[in-house]
Amino acid sequence: MNIVRNPDGSLEVPIPEVRHHDGDDVSESSTGEAATQANAPTTRVLHPGEGGYNEALAEWDLEQNPDRAPAVSTATGREEAMKVVHDVAESPVHEVAEALRALDDPEASGEALRHVLIGGVHSVEAFSNEVAQAEGGEPIPSHKLTKIIGEVLAELDK
């Protein structure tokens, strides 16, 4: 699965091919479905907040470094991840690199964020509430938080 992360945070994901069963050839040729399937798109663009985006972002992150060990979240990594996410969300210029320079252990923060993504939508929502409690302010909407996590992970992978 080759996923492309666009500069705006959207993800271009492949659409799996439709499986054909024996005997489908007759009905397809009579209804014109075969011609339609040949012209069907092979990719789909997902935006933060759309169904499947979190899972696709986790898959994209894994594709960036397939030999990486499973994500493990440590207490200090999670604390720093909350700080970096809050700082990026509050920054008027959305400066990810600057927020990462302020961390003691950016890699641990990245692992914590990967762990959040792997947990799916509910994990992202819970993390957003944790960030609000730890750093102050309102919870970051899930689609914005997921986009920030993607930006942080992309910056860490540079």
PDB file of N, CA and C in Angstrom, residues 18-21 23-40:
ATOM      1  N   VAL A  18     -11.532  -4.330  -7.094  1.00  0.00           N
ATOM      2  CA  VAL A  18     -12.715  -5.139  -6.835  1.00  0.00           C
ATOM      3  C   VAL A  18     -12.408  -6.567  -7.259  1.00  0.00           C
ATOM      4  N   ARG A  19     -12.737  -7.499  -6.389  1.00  0.00           N
ATOM      5  CA  ARG A  19     -12.480  -8.903  -6.708  1.00  0.00           C
ATOM      6  C   ARG A  19     -13.606  -9.441  -7.576  1.00  0.00           C
ATOM      7  N   HIS A  20     -13.238 -10.247  -8.545  1.00  0.00           N
ATOM      8  CA  HIS A  20     -14.217 -10.859  -9.448  1.00  0.00           C
ATOM      9  C   HIS A  20     -14.331 -12.341  -9.133  1.00  0.00           C
ATOM     10  N   HIS A  21     -15.547 -12.844  -9.248  1.00  0.00           N
ATOM     11  CA  HIS A  21     -15.798 -14.264  -9.024  1.00  0.00           C
ATOM     12  C   HIS A  21     -16.071 -14.923 -10.367  1.00  0.00           C
ATOM     13  N   GLY A  23     -17.898 -16.555 -13.235  1.00  0.00           N
ATOM     14  CA  GLY A  23     -19.281 -16.403 -13.660  1.00  0.00           C
ATOM     15  C   GLY A  23     -19.731 -14.948 -13.704  1.00  0.00           C
ATOM     16  N   ASP A  24     -18.904 -14.026 -13.168  1.00  0.00           N
ATOM     17  CA  ASP A  24     -19.256 -12.608 -13.195  1.00  0.00           C
ATOM     18  C   ASP A  24     -19.096 -12.016 -14.587  1.00  0.00           C
ATOM     19  N   ASP A  25     -18.302 -12.657 -15.452  1.00  0.00           N
ATOM     20  CA  ASP A  25     -18.023 -12.104 -16.776  1.00  0.00           C
ATOM     21  C   ASP A  25     -19.293 -11.876 -17.587  1.00  0.00           C
ATOM     22  N   VAL A  26     -20.248 -12.793 -17.506  1.00  0.00           N
ATOM     23  CA  VAL A  26     -21.465 -12.687 -18.301  1.00  0.00           C
ATOM     24  C   VAL A  26     -22.297 -11.496 -17.847  1.00  0.00           C
ATOM     25  N   SER A  27     -22.511 -11.380 -16.532  1.00  0.00           N
ATOM     26  CA  SER A  27     -23.365 -10.292 -16.054  1.00  0.00           C
ATOM     27  C   SER A  27     -22.684  -8.939 -16.235  1.00  0.00           C
ATOM     28  N   GLU A  28     -21.363  -8.890 -16.095  1.00  0.00           N
ATOM     29  CA  GLU A  28     -20.659  -7.619 -16.258  1.00  0.00           C
ATOM     30  C   GLU A  28     -20.741  -7.121 -17.688  1.00  0.00           C
ATOM     31  N   SER A  29     -20.550  -8.028 -18.641  1.00  0.00           N
ATOM     32  CA  SER A  29     -20.548  -7.582 -20.032  1.00  0.00           C
ATOM     33  C   SER A  29     -21.938  -7.147 -20.478  1.00  0.00           C
ATOM     34  N   SER A  30     -22.967  -7.738 -19.885  1.00  0.00           N
ATOM     35  CA  SER A  30     -24.315  -7.355 -20.299  1.00  0.00           C
ATOM     36  C   SER A  30     -24.752  -6.033 -19.672  1.00  0.00           C
ATOM     37  N   THR A  31     -24.181  -5.665 -18.525  1.00  0.00           N
ATOM     38  CA  THR A  31     -24.597  -4.419 -17.870  1.00  0.00           C
ATOM     39  C   THR A  31     -23.610  -3.283 -18.084  1.00  0.00           C
ATOM     40  N   GLY A  32     -22.474  -3.564 -18.641  1.00  0.00           N
ATOM     41  CA  GLY A  32     -21.485  -2.508 -18.872  1.00  0.00           C
ATOM     42  C   GLY A  32     -20.628  -2.222 -17.658  1.00  0.00           C
ATOM     43  N   GLU A  33     -20.726  -3.042 -16.590  1.00  0.00           N
ATOM     44  CA  GLU A  33     -19.931  -2.806 -15.383  1.00  0.00           C
ATOM     45  C   GLU A  33     -18.440  -2.955 -15.644  1.00  0.00           C
ATOM     46  N   ALA A  34     -18.058  -3.847 -16.543  1.00  0.00           N
ATOM     47  CA  ALA A  34     -16.639  -4.063 -16.812  1.00  0.00           C
ATOM     48  C   ALA A  34     -15.996  -2.796 -17.334  1.00  0.00           C
ATOM     49  N   ALA A  35     -16.674  -2.094 -18.232  1.00  0.00           N
ATOM     50  CA  ALA A  35     -16.123  -0.845 -18.760  1.00  0.00           C
ATOM     51  C   ALA A  35     -16.044   0.212 -17.671  1.00  0.00           C
ATOM     52  N   THR A  36     -17.034   0.262 -16.802  1.00  0.00           N
ATOM     53  CA  THR A  36     -17.034   1.232 -15.710  1.00  0.00           C
ATOM     54  C   THR A  36     -15.907   0.946 -14.736  1.00  0.00           C
ATOM     55  N   GLN A  37     -15.686  -0.332 -14.413  1.00  0.00           N
ATOM     56  CA  GLN A  37     -14.621  -0.696 -13.490  1.00  0.00           C
ATOM     57  C   GLN A  37     -13.258  -0.385 -14.072  1.00  0.00           C
ATOM     58  N   ALA A  38     -13.077  -0.490 -15.356  1.00  0.00           N
ATOM     59  CA  ALA A  38     -11.794  -0.186 -15.976  1.00  0.00           C
ATOM     60  C   ALA A  38     -11.470   1.301 -15.853  1.00  0.00           C
ATOM     61  N   ASN A  39     -12.499   2.150 -15.803  1.00  0.00           N
ATOM     62  CA  ASN A  39     -12.304   3.587 -15.682  1.00  0.00           C
ATOM     63  C   ASN A  39     -12.403   4.081 -14.243  1.00  0.00           C
ATOM     64  N   ALA A  40     -12.601   3.196 -13.293  1.00  0.00           N
ATOM     65  CA  ALA A  40     -12.745   3.582 -11.889  1.00  0.00           C
ATOM     66  C   ALA A  40     -11.425   4.149 -11.369  1.00  0.00           C
TER      67      ALA A  40
END
